[in-house]
Amino acid sequence: MTSVARVIKAGFHTSMQDFGRFGQLAMGITRGGPVDERAFLWANRLLDNSYNAAQLEITMSECRLEFSAPVQLCVTGAATEIRINNVTQPSWQVVSVGPGDQLEIPAQQQRLRSYVAIRGGFLANSCEGSVATVRRDSRGGLHGDGRLIADGDLLQAAVFNDQLPARRPHRELLAELLSKPSLPLRLGIIPSGQFQQFSSAAQQLMVEQTMQVSSAYDRMGLRVIAQQAIPWQGEQLISEPLAVGSIQIPADGQPIIMLNDRQTLGGYPKIATLSWLARCQIAQAGAGTPINFYWQELAEAQAQWRQVAQFFHLPRSG
Amino acid sequence: MNQIKLVTAALDALMVEFENRIDRSINAQVHALKTRLQSVPEVLELVPSYRCLLVYYNPLKHSEQQLKQVILTALEQPLESSDEAAEIATIEVCYDPSVALDSELIGAQTGLNTEQLAALHSGLDYWVYTLGFAPGFAYLGDLPQALQLPRLATPRAKVPALSVAIANQQTAVYPHSSPGGWLIIGRAVALPQLRAGQRVRFVAVSLADYQARVERP
């Protein structure tokens, strides 16, 4: 393990993430991990890494690193291009850099989260088997205490003697991954939780209006603006376990989508859960993005995830 | 058993819902089912709460229908609903007003002095219903009727670590400093790792003892 890079400019919310901290929910410890799993898993795959290798998740703002060793890296997610020593290069491909080289991930206006992966993954001491940063739980990250990446931090990784080819996803797929999504975003949801206790009017309102991502979002969850509120006539719930991707309906009828750092228990009724692909799509949706939910069968959503899991060699889902 | 429902929670998780009440015997059944499912190979992770058990599985290997069958099989034998056998964790608490930040407020609302509050709060065993809110935060119940008070109207920005707090029928120890709206009735000397389905006994210690213990643990 050796220091391979120094953070010149961290940006306002950059965190170290592996695939997540699993098996601790009963202790009140949430998962963490990449919000856009697709972008994260692609970067690790292109670098021949384990699916779980730690990366940096950058949220919207510019981020700059300076390398002190020869490494191979890959940037995916929101950034469609990167700069190495001020020379623009495409993202989503394996790039080689050496001592003194600077990598810049430009600030993003439209999409939210970019990922910087390095061959072998960034290294840090793990808490409960994971380096995933969860600020609220004071866990993970470079120092193991949930701190975000800061200017001046030194990033550790293994150094390799051989070189990987400068590969990237095949052309059509890459074009799809880089293209601007067509709006409104179409997000598949499966009925879950208290779905049966919502009125059929409420179930229809979920899919028969175009909603908008509000400006209230972070790694715990995001609020959605629904012109027509989703009504809940049932009683108050006794707090119960909450899955990543589930959609809570609080008393004001404005849906809340739970993301990776969600609290382990929640007291609002849930009407649906996002499919895996829908979670990856919403991970990149900034304030004001119009969205249309559509109902999906559980079997269909599971079949989609099984393909993903096989492609990326995932042992389990989020 | 006929009151138990199985509901889709996510593409990889099923919720087992018991009777819709906060009740020790119902919660004990949740934990009994958790214990029973822990060794089942189809189950990845289990998350208990008051009246629910979330069961994660791997859709690469098993269908929801298969998991339902696994759970129904586990439910065939009656579940232990008694808490008598549960292990007891002991927590020493100082109820002195210098660390019990809301003792004045609690006193005013209950008409009880510090000694009476301490005797009442430490006078019975509690049950760990569930963990959540923050790592290691255990929801304990039930408080004696006289101590059942509403939360603060405005939550504190910072509750000191190891504060012992009450809210409605519940009590808890804050494992770390965090924001919180529960009323603070004391401060624990230390907090053992609690698990849901355990019993907890609070033991009152004097301020002098507390200070000696905290300075030289």
XYZ file of C-alpha atoms in Angstrom:
535
model
C 0.000 0.000 0.000
C 1.433 3.314 -1.023
C 0.243 6.868 -1.484
C -0.567 7.280 -5.182
C -2.401 10.609 -5.303
C -3.004 13.837 -3.443
C -6.353 15.623 -3.455
C -5.791 19.141 -4.803
C -9.435 20.084 -4.760
C -11.991 17.759 -3.198
C -15.233 19.502 -4.165
C -18.161 20.027 -1.831
C -19.235 16.422 -1.352
C -16.708 13.778 -2.381
C -16.681 10.509 -0.481
C -14.955 7.151 -0.626
C -17.381 4.333 -1.387
C -17.099 0.613 -1.878
C -20.271 -1.371 -2.686
C -21.529 -0.869 0.857
C -21.600 -2.045 4.456
C -23.836 -5.099 4.603
C -25.121 -7.268 7.412
C -25.350 -4.500 10.039
C -28.900 -3.205 9.547
C -30.130 -4.898 12.723
C -27.573 -2.779 14.628
C -28.965 0.403 13.078
C -26.014 0.724 10.672
C -27.004 1.628 7.132
C -25.450 0.459 3.869
C -23.798 3.451 2.176
C -22.164 2.598 -1.149
C -22.509 4.165 -4.602
C -25.849 5.819 -5.356
C -25.354 5.165 -9.090
C -24.408 1.495 -8.945
C -24.286 1.158 -12.705
C -21.598 3.829 -13.141
C -19.645 2.478 -10.163
C -19.753 -1.142 -11.337
C -18.739 -0.187 -14.883
C -15.636 1.606 -13.640
C -14.562 -1.416 -11.591
C -15.285 -3.783 -14.449
C -13.251 -1.789 -16.982
C -10.317 -1.854 -14.547
C -10.639 -5.597 -13.861
C -11.359 -4.730 -10.221
C -13.560 -6.604 -7.808
C -17.124 -5.195 -7.911
C -16.453 -3.980 -4.371
C -13.204 -1.996 -4.988
C -13.379 1.464 -3.391
C -13.804 4.574 -5.556
C -14.459 8.278 -5.033
C -18.021 9.502 -5.511
C -18.035 13.159 -6.574
C -21.202 15.212 -6.384
C -21.555 17.977 -9.005
C -18.557 20.093 -8.143
C -15.107 20.057 -9.719
C -12.552 17.630 -8.290
C -8.792 17.557 -8.921
C -6.195 14.932 -8.044
C -2.431 14.901 -8.554
C -0.737 11.543 -8.926
C 2.575 10.513 -7.416
C 2.825 7.039 -8.908
C 1.993 5.348 -12.215
C -1.638 4.243 -12.031
C -4.531 3.334 -14.287
C -7.886 4.892 -13.596
C -11.378 5.214 -14.972
C -13.973 7.967 -14.504
C -17.665 7.163 -15.026
C -21.026 8.621 -14.081
C -22.066 12.211 -14.679
C -18.795 13.444 -16.214
C -18.810 12.904 -19.972
C -15.236 14.092 -20.254
C -12.236 14.594 -18.005
C -9.003 16.602 -18.255
C -5.540 15.223 -17.746
C -2.939 17.998 -17.503
C -5.562 20.256 -19.083
C -6.038 17.995 -22.090
C -9.620 16.866 -22.551
C -10.228 13.138 -22.799
C -13.381 11.026 -22.851
C -14.599 9.463 -19.619
C -15.737 5.815 -19.275
C -12.374 4.426 -20.391
C -9.177 3.208 -18.799
C -6.550 5.966 -18.679
C -2.907 5.740 -17.586
C -1.243 8.528 -15.604
C 2.128 8.959 -13.934
C 3.821 11.008 -11.221
C 3.016 14.717 -11.513
C -0.027 14.213 -13.743
C -3.209 16.029 -12.752
C -6.711 14.681 -13.252
C -9.622 17.083 -13.306
C -13.260 16.070 -13.216
C -15.125 19.177 -14.345
C -18.123 20.532 -12.453
C -21.423 19.077 -13.680
C -24.579 21.083 -14.278
C -27.094 18.480 -15.386
C -26.203 15.181 -13.801
C -25.093 14.672 -10.211
C -22.555 11.962 -9.493
C -19.223 10.988 -11.028
C -16.983 8.106 -9.968
C -13.195 7.920 -9.972
C -11.934 4.366 -9.874
C -8.346 3.263 -9.768
C -6.926 -0.135 -10.625
C -7.113 -2.302 -7.495
C -9.295 0.258 -5.732
C -8.435 2.931 -3.160
C -7.336 1.493 0.158
C -8.380 2.469 3.680
C -9.062 0.709 6.972
C -12.503 -0.805 6.913
C -15.239 -0.572 9.538
C -17.417 -3.692 9.772
C -15.906 -4.966 6.553
C -16.430 -1.852 4.440
C -14.834 1.529 3.700
C -18.146 3.028 2.475
C -18.439 6.553 3.884
C -21.597 7.227 5.891
C -21.307 10.544 7.666
C -24.388 10.055 9.796
C -23.057 6.751 11.105
C -19.481 8.101 11.549
C -18.171 5.197 9.515
C -15.909 4.603 6.549
C -13.752 6.874 4.419
C -10.032 7.541 4.605
C -10.018 7.886 8.389
C -12.743 5.367 9.199
C -14.908 8.019 10.868
C -17.284 9.029 8.075
C -15.359 12.134 7.035
C -15.639 13.303 3.445
C -12.567 13.571 1.216
C -10.782 16.882 1.913
C -8.190 19.005 0.128
C -4.720 17.651 0.806
C -5.822 14.072 1.557
C -3.406 11.393 0.383
C -5.012 8.464 -1.405
C -3.536 4.994 -1.034
C -3.591 2.160 -3.520
C -1.574 -0.799 -4.714
C 0.874 -0.265 -7.587
C 0.884 -2.703 -10.528
C 3.770 -3.581 -12.808
C 1.714 -4.571 -15.841
C -0.685 -2.459 -17.898
C -4.319 -2.983 -18.731
C -5.461 -2.065 -22.256
C -7.228 1.325 -22.571
C -10.618 -0.334 -22.864
C -14.119 1.087 -22.754
C -17.672 -0.233 -23.179
C -18.511 -1.127 -26.802
C -19.619 1.774 -28.957
C -23.400 1.503 -28.891
C -23.484 0.914 -25.180
C -21.095 3.782 -24.540
C -23.235 6.105 -26.637
C -26.221 5.089 -24.549
C -24.377 5.576 -21.252
C -23.118 9.014 -22.316
C -26.298 10.274 -23.960
C -28.575 12.732 -22.236
C -31.519 10.774 -20.864
C -34.841 11.544 -22.539
C -37.191 13.429 -20.266
C -39.329 12.875 -18.335
C -37.238 10.070 -16.860
C -39.224 6.842 -16.912
C -38.698 5.029 -13.629
C -39.921 1.477 -13.006
C -41.414 0.815 -9.574
C -42.737 -2.359 -7.998
C -45.676 -2.336 -5.578
C -44.361 -2.846 -2.041
C -44.940 -2.146 1.631
C -48.386 -0.685 2.286
C -49.296 -0.624 -1.446
C -52.432 -2.717 -0.846
C -53.682 -0.278 1.790
C -53.405 2.752 -0.498
C -56.589 3.555 -2.441
C -56.625 2.686 -6.137
C -56.804 6.445 -6.759
C -53.501 6.857 -4.896
C -51.950 3.954 -6.812
C -52.962 5.595 -10.084
C -51.772 9.041 -9.049
C -48.283 7.576 -8.667
C -48.076 6.864 -12.396
C -50.587 9.233 -14.000
C -48.790 12.496 -13.358
C -45.358 13.873 -14.137
C -43.535 14.610 -10.900
C -40.375 16.607 -10.329
C -37.206 16.045 -8.336
C -37.118 18.736 -5.632
C -33.985 20.490 -4.421
C -34.099 18.427 -1.213
C -31.794 15.520 -1.961
C -28.738 13.959 -0.422
C -27.370 10.446 0.000
C -30.151 9.548 2.444
C -32.973 10.246 0.082
C -34.732 12.726 -2.106
C -38.067 14.415 -2.077
C -40.264 14.446 -5.139
C -42.810 17.149 -5.936
C -46.221 15.771 -6.922
C -48.770 18.373 -8.089
C -51.474 15.985 -6.937
C -50.513 14.673 -3.513
C -50.635 10.910 -2.937
C -53.326 10.371 -0.293
C -52.939 7.952 2.616
C -56.071 7.237 4.608
C -54.590 4.524 6.799
C -53.410 4.917 10.359
C -49.969 5.993 11.528
C -47.378 3.277 11.182
C -45.210 1.757 13.873
C -41.626 2.284 12.627
C -40.450 -0.615 10.482
C -37.367 -1.570 8.450
C -36.787 0.451 5.304
C -35.189 -0.851 2.079
C -33.012 1.197 -0.298
C -35.161 2.463 -3.163
C -38.423 2.375 -1.252
C -40.824 5.287 -1.683
C -42.336 6.688 1.501
C -45.476 8.812 1.490
C -45.502 11.272 4.420
C -48.612 13.149 5.526
C -48.182 15.876 2.871
C -48.443 13.259 0.105
C -45.097 14.227 -1.451
C -43.061 11.048 -2.110
C -39.637 10.509 -0.557
C -37.278 8.063 -2.314
C -34.868 6.389 0.090
C -31.246 6.099 -1.078
C -28.105 4.350 0.183
C -27.655 6.218 3.488
C -31.306 5.833 4.506
C -32.148 5.346 8.161
C -32.692 1.654 8.911
C -36.225 2.199 10.293
C -38.958 4.497 9.026
C -42.448 5.382 10.114
C -44.137 6.521 6.904
C -46.208 4.209 4.699
C -44.450 2.918 1.581
C -46.245 2.508 -1.721
C -43.486 1.198 -3.989
C -39.800 0.414 -4.454
C -37.640 1.515 -7.380
C -36.179 -1.057 -9.730
C -32.384 -1.317 -9.865
C -32.210 0.665 -13.105
C -34.563 3.347 -11.740
C -32.266 3.791 -8.739
C -29.311 4.347 -11.073
C -31.342 6.845 -13.115
C -32.561 8.848 -10.126
C -28.987 8.924 -8.769
C -28.132 11.345 -11.579
C -31.309 13.454 -11.545
C -30.883 17.000 -10.288
C -33.521 19.390 -8.955
C -36.321 20.035 -11.423
C -35.871 16.797 -13.400
C -39.314 15.632 -14.544
C -40.070 11.982 -13.794
C -42.797 9.495 -14.675
C -43.105 6.369 -12.584
C -44.526 3.224 -14.154
C -45.632 0.029 -12.421
C -43.432 -2.979 -13.000
C -43.931 -6.615 -11.991
C -41.591 -7.900 -9.302
C -40.578 -10.802 -11.582
C -39.571 -8.374 -14.336
C -37.539 -6.169 -11.988
C -35.817 -9.243 -10.582
C -35.031 -10.594 -14.060
C -33.437 -7.235 -14.921
C -31.334 -7.304 -11.751
C -30.256 -10.923 -12.346
C -28.752 -9.885 -15.704
C -26.931 -7.021 -14.016
C -25.660 -9.246 -11.218
C -24.350 -11.831 -13.658
C -22.667 -9.218 -15.847
C -20.939 -7.478 -12.929
C -20.379 -10.629 -10.803
C -22.447 -9.275 -7.921
C -22.972 -11.663 -5.035
C -26.024 -9.777 -3.791
C -28.142 -6.713 -4.374
C -28.382 -3.531 -2.371
C -50.271 -17.233 13.415
C -53.121 -16.325 11.071
C -52.379 -12.667 11.744
C -48.931 -12.875 10.157
C -48.639 -11.398 6.651
C -45.840 -11.613 4.086
C -45.448 -8.508 1.918
C -42.992 -7.549 -0.858
C -40.561 -4.930 0.480
C -38.014 -4.733 -2.357
C -36.803 -6.832 -5.255
C -34.663 -8.740 -2.772
C -36.642 -8.503 0.464
C -39.863 -9.701 2.066
C -41.497 -8.135 5.117
C -43.025 -10.405 7.734
C -45.740 -8.398 9.483
C -47.052 -9.437 12.885
C -50.020 -7.960 14.761
C -50.072 -4.181 14.488
C -49.272 -3.155 18.079
C -46.264 -2.209 20.185
C -46.276 -5.139 22.555
C -43.550 -7.161 24.233
C -45.025 -10.541 23.425
C -45.493 -9.660 19.741
C -41.949 -8.261 19.598
C -40.624 -11.404 21.296
C -42.167 -13.439 18.454
C -40.414 -11.215 15.894
C -37.081 -11.990 17.563
C -37.925 -15.671 17.933
C -38.564 -15.859 14.175
C -35.310 -13.980 13.534
C -33.411 -16.547 15.614
C -35.105 -19.349 13.734
C -34.294 -17.885 10.293
C -30.694 -16.949 11.105
C -29.330 -20.352 10.189
C -31.461 -20.785 7.064
C -29.241 -20.694 3.924
C -31.854 -18.902 1.776
C -31.756 -15.865 4.115
C -29.107 -13.147 3.610
C -29.916 -10.617 6.304
C -32.636 -10.027 8.888
C -33.835 -6.684 10.252
C -36.268 -6.813 13.170
C -38.409 -3.898 14.342
C -41.392 -3.693 16.721
C -43.824 -5.903 14.809
C -41.977 -6.609 11.571
C -39.063 -8.662 10.343
C -37.440 -7.712 7.042
C -35.929 -10.744 5.325
C -33.338 -10.184 2.582
C -32.668 -12.926 0.053
C -30.713 -13.323 -3.175
C -32.950 -13.204 -6.275
C -30.113 -14.829 -8.238
C -30.748 -18.006 -6.284
C -34.292 -17.891 -4.970
C -37.705 -16.578 -5.935
C -39.968 -14.624 -3.628
C -42.282 -17.638 -3.608
C -39.481 -19.876 -2.364
C -38.687 -17.415 0.419
C -42.339 -17.255 1.414
C -42.291 -21.030 1.727
C -39.129 -20.924 3.859
C -40.745 -18.392 6.204
C -44.048 -20.246 6.394
C -42.169 -23.425 7.269
C -40.342 -21.578 10.042
C -43.719 -20.383 11.322
C -45.175 -23.883 11.540
C -43.928 -24.400 15.106
C -45.292 -21.842 17.599
C -42.964 -18.926 18.352
C -41.763 -18.243 21.879
C -43.559 -15.076 22.987
C -42.139 -14.845 26.496
C -39.223 -12.581 27.417
C -38.372 -14.522 30.575
C -35.387 -16.305 29.105
C -33.858 -13.163 27.610
C -30.369 -12.221 28.738
C -30.135 -9.126 31.001
C -27.687 -6.269 30.315
C -26.976 -3.916 33.222
C -26.382 -0.200 32.683
C -25.281 2.124 35.499
C -26.954 5.525 35.378
C -26.389 8.768 37.239
C -29.684 10.636 37.664
C -28.103 13.780 39.200
C -29.523 17.018 37.698
C -26.007 18.082 36.650
C -26.045 15.378 33.949
C -29.824 14.842 33.663
C -30.340 17.899 31.486
C -34.151 17.761 31.586
C -34.581 16.714 35.214
C -36.221 20.032 36.071
C -38.704 19.752 33.214
C -39.450 16.104 34.009
C -39.834 16.981 37.702
C -42.247 19.784 36.913
C -44.365 17.556 34.648
C -44.454 14.552 36.985
C -44.250 16.216 40.408
C -41.397 13.849 41.345
C -37.977 14.668 42.826
C -34.640 13.289 41.572
C -34.625 10.293 43.935
C -38.164 9.364 42.988
C -37.391 9.691 39.257
C -34.301 7.503 39.665
C -36.236 4.885 41.660
C -39.027 4.828 39.090
C -36.798 4.701 35.990
C -34.464 2.041 37.426
C -37.228 0.140 39.166
C -38.096 -2.320 36.392
C -36.508 -4.275 33.575
C -36.864 -3.015 30.023
C -37.059 -4.894 26.784
C -34.990 -4.020 23.694
C -37.692 -3.770 21.019
C -35.416 -2.775 18.158
C -32.321 -0.841 17.110
C -32.309 2.042 14.663
C -32.118 5.832 14.281
C -28.325 5.672 14.747
C -25.771 2.854 15.115
C -26.363 1.083 18.420
C -29.428 3.165 19.360
C -31.777 0.747 21.154
C -35.480 1.435 21.698
C -36.354 0.179 25.199
C -39.783 -0.161 26.758
C -42.082 0.136 28.435
C -41.653 3.083 30.768
C -43.798 3.274 33.909
C -46.957 5.275 33.228
C -45.817 8.189 35.435
C -42.728 8.742 33.241
C -44.533 8.712 29.891
C -44.009 12.256 28.627
C -43.981 13.768 25.126
C -40.763 14.733 23.323
C -39.297 18.226 23.444
C -41.174 20.657 21.190
C -37.836 21.653 19.660
C -35.186 18.924 19.493
C -31.730 19.607 20.950
C -29.026 20.165 18.349
C -26.632 18.113 20.451
C -27.506 15.477 23.015
C -24.354 14.455 24.932
C -23.149 10.897 24.362
C -24.481 8.328 26.896
C -27.467 10.501 27.797
C -30.348 8.383 29.076
C -33.559 9.703 27.610
C -37.313 9.105 27.663
C -40.134 9.719 25.176
C -43.707 8.424 25.431
C -43.518 4.756 26.501
C -39.859 4.409 25.539
C -36.421 4.996 26.935
C -32.956 4.840 25.330
C -29.276 5.615 25.780
C -27.722 7.819 23.066
C -24.580 5.881 22.007
C -22.950 8.992 20.529
C -23.538 12.695 20.668
C -26.310 13.520 18.188
C -29.350 15.731 17.701
C -32.386 14.450 19.574
C -35.789 15.377 20.965
C -36.133 12.960 23.872
C -36.116 14.205 27.478
C -32.810 13.536 29.239
C -33.269 11.856 32.602
C -29.688 10.754 33.334
C -26.265 9.785 32.031
C -24.938 6.249 31.676
C -21.465 5.302 32.876
C -21.020 3.080 29.833
C -23.203 1.462 27.194
C -22.786 -2.228 26.400
C -23.598 -3.390 22.865
C -27.331 -4.068 23.094
C -29.199 -6.480 20.866
C -32.884 -6.527 20.088
C -34.732 -9.068 22.175
C -32.534 -8.547 25.250
C -33.624 -7.208 28.640
C -31.989 -4.143 30.197
C -31.743 -3.166 33.856
C -30.701 0.351 34.893
C -28.836 0.702 38.189
C -28.712 4.142 39.843
C -25.279 5.438 40.887
C -24.450 8.620 42.816
C -22.784 11.629 41.209
C -19.581 10.896 43.156
C -19.573 7.285 41.944
C -20.343 8.396 38.400
C -17.473 10.888 38.379
C -15.058 8.359 39.831
C -16.119 5.731 37.298
C -15.970 8.034 34.300
C -12.564 9.409 35.232
C -11.132 5.966 35.837
C -13.205 3.478 33.911
